[in-house]
Amino acid sequence: MTKLINGKEISAAIRAEIRQEVASLPLRPGLAVVLVGSDPASQVYVRNKNRACEEVGIYSEMYTLPEETTQEQLLSLIDQLNESPLVHGILVQLPLPKHLNEEEVILRINPSKDVDAFHPANVGKIMIGNYDFLPCTPAGVMELLAYSGIDPAGKECVVLGRSNIVGKPQAMLLLHANATVTICHSRTANLAEVCRRADILVSAVGRAGFVTADMVKDGAIVIDVGINRDENGKLCGDVAFDEVAPKTSYITPVPGGVGPMTITMLLKNTITAAKRAAGLEVHK
Ligand code: GUN
């Protein structure tokens, strides 16, 4: 029997707890979200992030900058946000327009406000297993597994994709949870065969219909991180859901799976940043 992992419901439960925690704090956590350019998908993500902040009582500032923004202008906004006492978390939506240097932008964010956990200082901490900030999407996946009563310890986990945002940190989190982890990518030989070994398959490739039934073992758990559009413009994940779902024990839908969890983890990180700024204790 296939069970659908309902990220919307799990996310709503966690956000209710977050709302209570925010109300109990002696300061109002604040998040600044920066969007450069007019990529429609990024616009939707950024709007959802701001809406989620409102929902739980987190103060938010949104900066929508034109496509032709210069590197200097963007860095100067980050400097200003690094200094702002109202802002505890800074998020610059990626990808940035081609003429901007993403690495330099990430490096400019004060690591103590880096709620995406993209700064090398935070990436290094994730590698060690000492999390100042959770990598949002991978941490969301771990929460979905935990809420579904799935313990990755001792399981074969295959991560499809090696991005800095998802694939690499996802592998680390699964490893820290005592899984046996394989990372696959565009140059992996015998991809379907490797994927068929997975007790837990996490796909973060960004291609509609990429994961097909022949890549999935009977009874596997399939987590779909992809957010794509199909040929009709409909939102879909990486997994060919209709053919794969019947083979699985658990599967996440798109939309309503991992997506809402990413934002929920961002809210958690913003609270963590605010607590640290106020010298309050943070439970890791
Ligand atoms: N683009 C896609 N996912 C993310 C994310 O989690 N954070 C940021 N800043 N940009 C993204």
PDB file of C-alpha atoms and ligand atoms in Angstrom:
ATOM      1  CA  MET A   1       0.000   0.000   0.000  1.00  0.00           C
ATOM      2  CA  THR A   2       1.369   3.354  -1.020  1.00  0.00           C
ATOM      3  CA  LYS A   3       1.183   6.143   1.516  1.00  0.00           C
ATOM      4  CA  LEU A   4       1.237   9.741   0.381  1.00  0.00           C
ATOM      5  CA  ILE A   5       3.457  11.986   2.534  1.00  0.00           C
ATOM      6  CA  ASN A   6       1.423  15.157   2.940  1.00  0.00           C
ATOM      7  CA  GLY A   7       3.930  18.017   3.200  1.00  0.00           C
ATOM      8  CA  LYS A   8       1.201  20.617   3.346  1.00  0.00           C
ATOM      9  CA  GLU A   9      -0.344  19.058   6.434  1.00  0.00           C
ATOM     10  CA  ILE A  10       2.989  18.358   8.198  1.00  0.00           C
ATOM     11  CA  SER A  11       4.135  21.861   7.368  1.00  0.00           C
ATOM     12  CA  ALA A  12       0.936  23.375   8.795  1.00  0.00           C
ATOM     13  CA  ALA A  13       1.442  21.446  12.045  1.00  0.00           C
ATOM     14  CA  ILE A  14       5.039  22.702  12.388  1.00  0.00           C
ATOM     15  CA  ARG A  15       4.038  26.269  11.467  1.00  0.00           C
ATOM     16  CA  ALA A  16       1.401  26.243  14.228  1.00  0.00           C
ATOM     17  CA  GLU A  17       4.179  25.433  16.727  1.00  0.00           C
ATOM     18  CA  ILE A  18       6.382  28.125  15.169  1.00  0.00           C
ATOM     19  CA  ARG A  19       3.601  30.711  15.545  1.00  0.00           C
ATOM     20  CA  GLN A  20       3.374  29.928  19.263  1.00  0.00           C
ATOM     21  CA  GLU A  21       7.126  30.131  19.699  1.00  0.00           C
ATOM     22  CA  VAL A  22       7.302  33.499  17.894  1.00  0.00           C
ATOM     23  CA  ALA A  23       4.552  34.866  20.164  1.00  0.00           C
ATOM     24  CA  SER A  24       6.526  33.793  23.233  1.00  0.00           C
ATOM     25  CA  LEU A  25       9.805  35.488  22.227  1.00  0.00           C
ATOM     26  CA  PRO A  26      10.978  38.775  23.747  1.00  0.00           C
ATOM     27  CA  LEU A  27      11.786  40.095  20.238  1.00  0.00           C
ATOM     28  CA  ARG A  28      10.180  39.869  16.811  1.00  0.00           C
ATOM     29  CA  PRO A  29      12.254  37.772  14.408  1.00  0.00           C
ATOM     30  CA  GLY A  30      12.795  39.500  11.056  1.00  0.00           C
ATOM     31  CA  LEU A  31      13.607  38.186   7.588  1.00  0.00           C
ATOM     32  CA  ALA A  32      14.736  40.155   4.526  1.00  0.00           C
ATOM     33  CA  VAL A  33      14.081  38.542   1.158  1.00  0.00           C
ATOM     34  CA  VAL A  34      15.900  39.894  -1.893  1.00  0.00           C
ATOM     35  CA  LEU A  35      14.837  39.127  -5.448  1.00  0.00           C
ATOM     36  CA  VAL A  36      16.754  40.411  -8.470  1.00  0.00           C
ATOM     37  CA  GLY A  37      15.029  40.303 -11.858  1.00  0.00           C
ATOM     38  CA  SER A  38      11.657  38.970 -12.879  1.00  0.00           C
ATOM     39  CA  ASP A  39      11.931  35.184 -13.101  1.00  0.00           C
ATOM     40  CA  PRO A  40       8.291  34.102 -12.624  1.00  0.00           C
ATOM     41  CA  ALA A  41       9.106  30.992 -10.536  1.00  0.00           C
ATOM     42  CA  SER A  42      11.363  33.021  -8.216  1.00  0.00           C
ATOM     43  CA  GLN A  43       8.625  35.646  -7.860  1.00  0.00           C
ATOM     44  CA  VAL A  44       6.215  32.944  -6.659  1.00  0.00           C
ATOM     45  CA  TYR A  45       8.775  31.501  -4.178  1.00  0.00           C
ATOM     46  CA  VAL A  46       9.558  34.931  -2.763  1.00  0.00           C
ATOM     47  CA  ARG A  47       5.876  35.807  -2.372  1.00  0.00           C
ATOM     48  CA  ASN A  48       5.258  32.493  -0.588  1.00  0.00           C
ATOM     49  CA  LYS A  49       8.163  33.159   1.766  1.00  0.00           C
ATOM     50  CA  ASN A  50       6.781  36.571   2.723  1.00  0.00           C
ATOM     51  CA  ARG A  51       3.275  35.193   3.169  1.00  0.00           C
ATOM     52  CA  ALA A  52       4.608  32.415   5.417  1.00  0.00           C
ATOM     53  CA  CYS A  53       6.387  34.998   7.599  1.00  0.00           C
ATOM     54  CA  GLU A  54       3.154  36.961   8.015  1.00  0.00           C
ATOM     55  CA  GLU A  55       1.280  33.788   8.904  1.00  0.00           C
ATOM     56  CA  VAL A  56       3.555  33.002  11.876  1.00  0.00           C
ATOM     57  CA  GLY A  57       4.217  36.573  13.046  1.00  0.00           C
ATOM     58  CA  ILE A  58       7.735  36.995  11.653  1.00  0.00           C
ATOM     59  CA  TYR A  59       8.525  40.526  10.444  1.00  0.00           C
ATOM     60  CA  SER A  60       9.552  40.544   6.791  1.00  0.00           C
ATOM     61  CA  GLU A  61      11.078  42.997   4.360  1.00  0.00           C
ATOM     62  CA  MET A  62      10.931  42.287   0.643  1.00  0.00           C
ATOM     63  CA  TYR A  63      13.336  43.849  -1.856  1.00  0.00           C
ATOM     64  CA  THR A  64      12.482  43.459  -5.525  1.00  0.00           C
ATOM     65  CA  LEU A  65      15.372  44.805  -7.587  1.00  0.00           C
ATOM     66  CA  PRO A  66      15.424  45.286 -11.358  1.00  0.00           C
ATOM     67  CA  GLU A  67      17.231  42.863 -13.682  1.00  0.00           C
ATOM     68  CA  GLU A  68      19.931  45.447 -14.420  1.00  0.00           C
ATOM     69  CA  THR A  69      20.965  45.832 -10.759  1.00  0.00           C
ATOM     70  CA  THR A  70      24.763  45.979 -10.469  1.00  0.00           C
ATOM     71  CA  GLN A  71      26.922  43.814  -8.221  1.00  0.00           C
ATOM     72  CA  GLU A  72      27.851  46.925  -6.205  1.00  0.00           C
ATOM     73  CA  GLN A  73      24.209  47.857  -5.646  1.00  0.00           C
ATOM     74  CA  LEU A  74      23.342  44.351  -4.486  1.00  0.00           C
ATOM     75  CA  LEU A  75      26.372  44.141  -2.174  1.00  0.00           C
ATOM     76  CA  SER A  76      25.526  47.516  -0.721  1.00  0.00           C
ATOM     77  CA  LEU A  77      21.957  46.340   0.067  1.00  0.00           C
ATOM     78  CA  ILE A  78      23.420  43.259   1.786  1.00  0.00           C
ATOM     79  CA  ASP A  79      25.750  45.491   3.843  1.00  0.00           C
ATOM     80  CA  GLN A  80      22.739  47.516   4.915  1.00  0.00           C
ATOM     81  CA  LEU A  81      20.772  44.374   5.875  1.00  0.00           C
ATOM     82  CA  ASN A  82      23.784  42.953   7.736  1.00  0.00           C
ATOM     83  CA  GLU A  83      23.660  46.111   9.893  1.00  0.00           C
ATOM     84  CA  SER A  84      19.870  46.284  10.379  1.00  0.00           C
ATOM     85  CA  PRO A  85      18.729  45.387  13.917  1.00  0.00           C
ATOM     86  CA  LEU A  86      15.252  44.471  12.598  1.00  0.00           C
ATOM     87  CA  VAL A  87      16.617  41.855  10.216  1.00  0.00           C
ATOM     88  CA  HIS A  88      17.907  38.572  11.677  1.00  0.00           C
ATOM     89  CA  GLY A  89      17.831  36.554   8.476  1.00  0.00           C
ATOM     90  CA  ILE A  90      18.828  37.504   4.913  1.00  0.00           C
ATOM     91  CA  LEU A  91      17.786  35.483   1.890  1.00  0.00           C
ATOM     92  CA  VAL A  92      18.892  36.325  -1.633  1.00  0.00           C
ATOM     93  CA  GLN A  93      16.758  34.296  -4.038  1.00  0.00           C
ATOM     94  CA  LEU A  94      18.838  32.243  -6.473  1.00  0.00           C
ATOM     95  CA  PRO A  95      19.572  31.986  -9.312  1.00  0.00           C
ATOM     96  CA  LEU A  96      20.727  35.576  -9.805  1.00  0.00           C
ATOM     97  CA  PRO A  97      20.852  37.133 -13.285  1.00  0.00           C
ATOM     98  CA  LYS A  98      23.933  35.961 -15.211  1.00  0.00           C
ATOM     99  CA  HIS A  99      25.899  39.216 -14.881  1.00  0.00           C
ATOM    100  CA  LEU A 100      25.959  38.969 -11.082  1.00  0.00           C
ATOM    101  CA  ASN A 101      28.533  36.987  -9.077  1.00  0.00           C
ATOM    102  CA  GLU A 102      26.544  34.638  -6.867  1.00  0.00           C
ATOM    103  CA  GLU A 103      29.513  33.411  -4.857  1.00  0.00           C
ATOM    104  CA  GLU A 104      30.575  36.932  -3.889  1.00  0.00           C
ATOM    105  CA  VAL A 105      26.999  37.776  -2.910  1.00  0.00           C
ATOM    106  CA  ILE A 106      26.713  34.734  -0.630  1.00  0.00           C
ATOM    107  CA  LEU A 107      30.091  35.523   0.953  1.00  0.00           C
ATOM    108  CA  ARG A 108      28.914  39.046   1.778  1.00  0.00           C
ATOM    109  CA  ILE A 109      25.992  37.854   3.929  1.00  0.00           C
ATOM    110  CA  ASN A 110      26.931  37.785   7.598  1.00  0.00           C
ATOM    111  CA  PRO A 111      27.032  34.036   8.411  1.00  0.00           C
ATOM    112  CA  SER A 112      24.967  34.691  11.544  1.00  0.00           C
ATOM    113  CA  LYS A 113      22.145  35.992   9.289  1.00  0.00           C
ATOM    114  CA  ASP A 114      22.580  33.360   6.552  1.00  0.00           C
ATOM    115  CA  VAL A 115      19.254  31.555   7.013  1.00  0.00           C
ATOM    116  CA  ASP A 116      19.714  29.684   3.706  1.00  0.00           C
ATOM    117  CA  ALA A 117      22.955  28.174   5.099  1.00  0.00           C
ATOM    118  CA  PHE A 118      24.713  28.890   1.786  1.00  0.00           C
ATOM    119  CA  HIS A 119      27.770  30.718   3.223  1.00  0.00           C
ATOM    120  CA  PRO A 120      30.879  28.470   3.249  1.00  0.00           C
ATOM    121  CA  ALA A 121      31.118  28.886   7.041  1.00  0.00           C
ATOM    122  CA  ASN A 122      27.656  27.366   7.427  1.00  0.00           C
ATOM    123  CA  VAL A 123      28.218  24.761   4.705  1.00  0.00           C
ATOM    124  CA  GLY A 124      31.342  23.670   6.622  1.00  0.00           C
ATOM    125  CA  LYS A 125      29.353  23.368   9.844  1.00  0.00           C
ATOM    126  CA  ILE A 126      26.768  21.209   8.073  1.00  0.00           C
ATOM    127  CA  MET A 127      29.573  18.962   6.860  1.00  0.00           C
ATOM    128  CA  ILE A 128      30.804  18.557  10.442  1.00  0.00           C
ATOM    129  CA  GLY A 129      27.278  17.952  11.727  1.00  0.00           C
ATOM    130  CA  ASN A 130      27.202  21.039  13.951  1.00  0.00           C
ATOM    131  CA  TYR A 131      24.261  22.935  12.490  1.00  0.00           C
ATOM    132  CA  ASP A 132      24.049  26.665  13.144  1.00  0.00           C
ATOM    133  CA  PHE A 133      21.400  26.773  10.414  1.00  0.00           C
ATOM    134  CA  LEU A 134      19.553  23.918   8.740  1.00  0.00           C
ATOM    135  CA  PRO A 135      19.908  23.607   4.968  1.00  0.00           C
ATOM    136  CA  CYS A 136      16.206  24.321   4.305  1.00  0.00           C
ATOM    137  CA  THR A 137      15.163  21.849   1.615  1.00  0.00           C
ATOM    138  CA  PRO A 138      17.219  18.875   2.861  1.00  0.00           C
ATOM    139  CA  ALA A 139      16.080  19.554   6.450  1.00  0.00           C
ATOM    140  CA  GLY A 140      12.496  19.652   5.181  1.00  0.00           C
ATOM    141  CA  VAL A 141      12.991  16.219   3.636  1.00  0.00           C
ATOM    142  CA  MET A 142      14.344  14.870   6.950  1.00  0.00           C
ATOM    143  CA  GLU A 143      11.280  16.249   8.772  1.00  0.00           C
ATOM    144  CA  LEU A 144       8.945  14.582   6.270  1.00  0.00           C
ATOM    145  CA  LEU A 145      10.695  11.249   6.894  1.00  0.00           C
ATOM    146  CA  ALA A 146      10.602  11.705  10.684  1.00  0.00           C
ATOM    147  CA  TYR A 147       6.907  12.659  10.698  1.00  0.00           C
ATOM    148  CA  SER A 148       6.189   9.558   8.615  1.00  0.00           C
ATOM    149  CA  GLY A 149       8.012   7.361  11.138  1.00  0.00           C
ATOM    150  CA  ILE A 150      10.858   6.568   8.717  1.00  0.00           C
ATOM    151  CA  ASP A 151      14.351   6.223  10.205  1.00  0.00           C
ATOM    152  CA  PRO A 152      17.106   6.405   7.543  1.00  0.00           C
ATOM    153  CA  ALA A 153      19.612   4.566   9.799  1.00  0.00           C
ATOM    154  CA  GLY A 154      21.127   1.603   7.985  1.00  0.00           C
ATOM    155  CA  LYS A 155      19.074   2.253   4.836  1.00  0.00           C
ATOM    156  CA  GLU A 156      20.430   2.573   1.300  1.00  0.00           C
ATOM    157  CA  CYS A 157      19.720   6.152   0.271  1.00  0.00           C
ATOM    158  CA  VAL A 158      20.277   7.441  -3.241  1.00  0.00           C
ATOM    159  CA  VAL A 159      20.300  11.194  -3.861  1.00  0.00           C
ATOM    160  CA  LEU A 160      19.796  12.257  -7.470  1.00  0.00           C
ATOM    161  CA  GLY A 161      21.543  15.583  -8.061  1.00  0.00           C
ATOM    162  CA  ARG A 162      24.701  17.172  -6.617  1.00  0.00           C
ATOM    163  CA  SER A 163      23.726  20.828  -6.239  1.00  0.00           C
ATOM    164  CA  ASN A 164      25.010  22.936  -3.355  1.00  0.00           C
ATOM    165  CA  ILE A 165      21.413  23.804  -2.411  1.00  0.00           C
ATOM    166  CA  VAL A 166      19.981  20.274  -2.253  1.00  0.00           C
ATOM    167  CA  GLY A 167      22.013  17.238  -3.389  1.00  0.00           C
ATOM    168  CA  LYS A 168      25.211  17.726  -1.380  1.00  0.00           C
ATOM    169  CA  PRO A 169      23.650  18.888   1.919  1.00  0.00           C
ATOM    170  CA  GLN A 170      20.907  16.237   1.568  1.00  0.00           C
ATOM    171  CA  ALA A 171      23.573  13.539   1.400  1.00  0.00           C
ATOM    172  CA  MET A 172      25.205  14.970   4.551  1.00  0.00           C
ATOM    173  CA  LEU A 173      21.965  15.010   6.526  1.00  0.00           C
ATOM    174  CA  LEU A 174      21.163  11.426   5.541  1.00  0.00           C
ATOM    175  CA  LEU A 175      24.728  10.400   6.414  1.00  0.00           C
ATOM    176  CA  HIS A 176      24.424  12.047   9.838  1.00  0.00           C
ATOM    177  CA  ALA A 177      21.217  10.058  10.268  1.00  0.00           C
ATOM    178  CA  ASN A 178      23.335   6.904   9.741  1.00  0.00           C
ATOM    179  CA  ALA A 179      22.148   6.059   6.233  1.00  0.00           C
ATOM    180  CA  THR A 180      24.390   4.578   3.539  1.00  0.00           C
ATOM    181  CA  VAL A 181      24.390   7.319   0.919  1.00  0.00           C
ATOM    182  CA  THR A 182      25.090   7.387  -2.814  1.00  0.00           C
ATOM    183  CA  ILE A 183      24.988  10.627  -4.803  1.00  0.00           C
ATOM    184  CA  CYS A 184      24.116  10.273  -8.498  1.00  0.00           C
ATOM    185  CA  HIS A 185      24.523  12.888 -11.209  1.00  0.00           C
ATOM    186  CA  SER A 186      24.606  13.402 -14.962  1.00  0.00           C
ATOM    187  CA  ARG A 187      27.809  11.356 -15.345  1.00  0.00           C
ATOM    188  CA  THR A 188      26.704   8.384 -13.221  1.00  0.00           C
ATOM    189  CA  ALA A 189      26.986   5.075 -15.075  1.00  0.00           C
ATOM    190  CA  ASN A 190      24.104   2.578 -14.822  1.00  0.00           C
ATOM    191  CA  LEU A 191      21.878   5.165 -13.206  1.00  0.00           C
ATOM    192  CA  ALA A 192      18.700   3.049 -13.137  1.00  0.00           C
ATOM    193  CA  GLU A 193      20.572   0.154 -11.544  1.00  0.00           C
ATOM    194  CA  VAL A 194      22.044   2.366  -8.805  1.00  0.00           C
ATOM    195  CA  CYS A 195      18.632   3.943  -8.126  1.00  0.00           C
ATOM    196  CA  ARG A 196      17.011   0.509  -7.843  1.00  0.00           C
ATOM    197  CA  ARG A 197      19.234  -0.183  -4.816  1.00  0.00           C
ATOM    198  CA  ALA A 198      17.589   2.655  -2.909  1.00  0.00           C
ATOM    199  CA  ASP A 199      15.372   2.097   0.107  1.00  0.00           C
ATOM    200  CA  ILE A 200      14.997   5.899   0.058  1.00  0.00           C
ATOM    201  CA  LEU A 201      15.344   7.730  -3.265  1.00  0.00           C
ATOM    202  CA  VAL A 202      15.547  11.533  -3.151  1.00  0.00           C
ATOM    203  CA  SER A 203      15.338  13.250  -6.513  1.00  0.00           C
ATOM    204  CA  ALA A 204      16.602  16.808  -6.968  1.00  0.00           C
ATOM    205  CA  VAL A 205      17.321  16.918 -10.683  1.00  0.00           C
ATOM    206  CA  GLY A 206      14.875  19.523 -11.976  1.00  0.00           C
ATOM    207  CA  ARG A 207      13.541  17.524 -14.928  1.00  0.00           C
ATOM    208  CA  ALA A 208       9.896  16.526 -15.274  1.00  0.00           C
ATOM    209  CA  GLY A 209       9.361  12.769 -15.573  1.00  0.00           C
ATOM    210  CA  PHE A 210      13.050  11.956 -14.928  1.00  0.00           C
ATOM    211  CA  VAL A 211      12.433   9.187 -12.382  1.00  0.00           C
ATOM    212  CA  THR A 212      10.585   6.327 -14.053  1.00  0.00           C
ATOM    213  CA  ALA A 213       9.216   3.055 -12.647  1.00  0.00           C
ATOM    214  CA  ASP A 214      12.239   1.007 -13.813  1.00  0.00           C
ATOM    215  CA  MET A 215      14.467   3.113 -11.493  1.00  0.00           C
ATOM    216  CA  VAL A 216      12.506   2.293  -8.347  1.00  0.00           C
ATOM    217  CA  LYS A 217      12.637  -0.834  -6.177  1.00  0.00           C
ATOM    218  CA  ASP A 218       9.347  -2.328  -4.979  1.00  0.00           C
ATOM    219  CA  GLY A 219       8.431  -0.812  -1.622  1.00  0.00           C
ATOM    220  CA  ALA A 220      10.934   2.061  -1.851  1.00  0.00           C
ATOM    221  CA  ILE A 221      10.354   5.496  -0.313  1.00  0.00           C
ATOM    222  CA  VAL A 222      10.476   8.217  -2.968  1.00  0.00           C
ATOM    223  CA  ILE A 223      10.974  11.882  -2.105  1.00  0.00           C
ATOM    224  CA  ASP A 224      10.516  14.318  -4.984  1.00  0.00           C
ATOM    225  CA  VAL A 225      12.320  17.642  -4.554  1.00  0.00           C
ATOM    226  CA  GLY A 226      11.813  18.762  -8.171  1.00  0.00           C
ATOM    227  CA  ILE A 227       9.613  21.720  -9.040  1.00  0.00           C
ATOM    228  CA  ASN A 228       9.077  21.709 -12.797  1.00  0.00           C
ATOM    229  CA  ARG A 229       6.408  22.456 -15.372  1.00  0.00           C
ATOM    230  CA  ASP A 230       5.119  19.676 -17.606  1.00  0.00           C
ATOM    231  CA  GLU A 231       4.312  20.119 -21.312  1.00  0.00           C
ATOM    232  CA  ASN A 232       0.912  21.601 -20.348  1.00  0.00           C
ATOM    233  CA  GLY A 233       2.514  24.114 -17.983  1.00  0.00           C
ATOM    234  CA  LYS A 234       1.294  22.233 -14.912  1.00  0.00           C
ATOM    235  CA  LEU A 235       3.488  22.110 -11.785  1.00  0.00           C
ATOM    236  CA  CYS A 236       5.167  18.711 -11.396  1.00  0.00           C
ATOM    237  CA  GLY A 237       8.177  17.070  -9.772  1.00  0.00           C
ATOM    238  CA  ASP A 238      11.017  14.918 -11.147  1.00  0.00           C
ATOM    239  CA  VAL A 239       9.089  11.702 -10.626  1.00  0.00           C
ATOM    240  CA  ALA A 240       6.714  10.205 -13.198  1.00  0.00           C
ATOM    241  CA  PHE A 241       4.190   9.982 -10.370  1.00  0.00           C
ATOM    242  CA  ASP A 242       1.473   7.814 -11.962  1.00  0.00           C
ATOM    243  CA  GLU A 243       3.810   4.962 -12.906  1.00  0.00           C
ATOM    244  CA  VAL A 244       6.150   5.221  -9.890  1.00  0.00           C
ATOM    245  CA  ALA A 245       3.663   5.678  -7.008  1.00  0.00           C
ATOM    246  CA  PRO A 246       2.170   2.149  -7.156  1.00  0.00           C
ATOM    247  CA  LYS A 247       5.651   0.643  -6.599  1.00  0.00           C
ATOM    248  CA  THR A 248       6.434   2.728  -3.503  1.00  0.00           C
ATOM    249  CA  SER A 249       5.637   2.386   0.202  1.00  0.00           C
ATOM    250  CA  TYR A 250       5.756   6.183   0.640  1.00  0.00           C
ATOM    251  CA  ILE A 251       5.909   9.001  -1.894  1.00  0.00           C
ATOM    252  CA  THR A 252       5.702  12.802  -1.794  1.00  0.00           C
ATOM    253  CA  PRO A 253       3.427  14.626  -4.252  1.00  0.00           C
ATOM    254  CA  VAL A 254       4.314  17.814  -6.156  1.00  0.00           C
ATOM    255  CA  PRO A 255       2.876  20.248  -5.251  1.00  0.00           C
ATOM    256  CA  GLY A 256       2.200  19.675  -1.559  1.00  0.00           C
ATOM    257  CA  GLY A 257       5.261  17.572  -0.672  1.00  0.00           C
ATOM    258  CA  VAL A 258       8.726  19.000  -0.049  1.00  0.00           C
ATOM    259  CA  GLY A 259       7.931  22.572  -1.222  1.00  0.00           C
ATOM    260  CA  PRO A 260       6.023  23.816   1.844  1.00  0.00           C
ATOM    261  CA  MET A 261       8.636  22.226   4.123  1.00  0.00           C
ATOM    262  CA  THR A 262      11.494  24.276   2.640  1.00  0.00           C
ATOM    263  CA  ILE A 263       9.785  27.491   3.697  1.00  0.00           C
ATOM    264  CA  THR A 264       8.924  26.055   7.108  1.00  0.00           C
ATOM    265  CA  MET A 265      12.614  25.298   7.744  1.00  0.00           C
ATOM    266  CA  LEU A 266      13.472  28.851   6.644  1.00  0.00           C
ATOM    267  CA  LEU A 267      11.076  30.164   9.310  1.00  0.00           C
ATOM    268  CA  LYS A 268      12.802  27.950  11.889  1.00  0.00           C
ATOM    269  CA  ASN A 269      16.210  29.298  10.878  1.00  0.00           C
ATOM    270  CA  THR A 270      14.963  32.887  11.147  1.00  0.00           C
ATOM    271  CA  ILE A 271      13.827  32.227  14.719  1.00  0.00           C
ATOM    272  CA  THR A 272      17.203  30.622  15.489  1.00  0.00           C
ATOM    273  CA  ALA A 273      19.007  33.708  14.134  1.00  0.00           C
ATOM    274  CA  ALA A 274      16.817  36.057  16.155  1.00  0.00           C
ATOM    275  CA  LYS A 275      17.316  34.056  19.348  1.00  0.00           C
ATOM    276  CA  ARG A 276      21.090  34.078  18.902  1.00  0.00           C
ATOM    277  CA  ALA A 277      21.058  37.826  18.219  1.00  0.00           C
ATOM    278  CA  ALA A 278      19.187  38.281  21.508  1.00  0.00           C
ATOM    279  CA  GLY A 279      21.574  35.989  23.394  1.00  0.00           C
ATOM    280  CA  LEU A 280      18.831  33.409  23.999  1.00  0.00           C
ATOM    281  CA  GLU A 281      19.521  29.700  24.196  1.00  0.00           C
ATOM    282  CA  VAL A 282      19.127  27.763  20.955  1.00  0.00           C
ATOM    283  CA  HIS A 283      18.413  24.036  20.999  1.00  0.00           C
ATOM    284  CA  LYS A 284      20.186  22.279  18.143  1.00  0.00           C
TER     285      LYS A 284
HETATM  286  N1  GUN B   1      16.422  28.982  -5.241  1.00  0.00           N
HETATM  287  C1  GUN B   1      15.920  27.726  -5.197  1.00  0.00           C
HETATM  288  N2  GUN B   1      15.850  27.283  -3.930  1.00  0.00           N
HETATM  289  C2  GUN B   1      16.322  28.276  -3.154  1.00  0.00           C
HETATM  290  C3  GUN B   1      16.495  28.411  -1.745  1.00  0.00           C
HETATM  291  O1  GUN B   1      16.217  27.515  -0.935  1.00  0.00           O
HETATM  292  N3  GUN B   1      17.003  29.603  -1.337  1.00  0.00           N
HETATM  293  C4  GUN B   1      17.336  30.592  -2.195  1.00  0.00           C
HETATM  294  N4  GUN B   1      17.850  31.711  -1.693  1.00  0.00           N
HETATM  295  N5  GUN B   1      17.204  30.491  -3.500  1.00  0.00           N
HETATM  296  C5  GUN B   1      16.682  29.338  -3.967  1.00  0.00           C
END
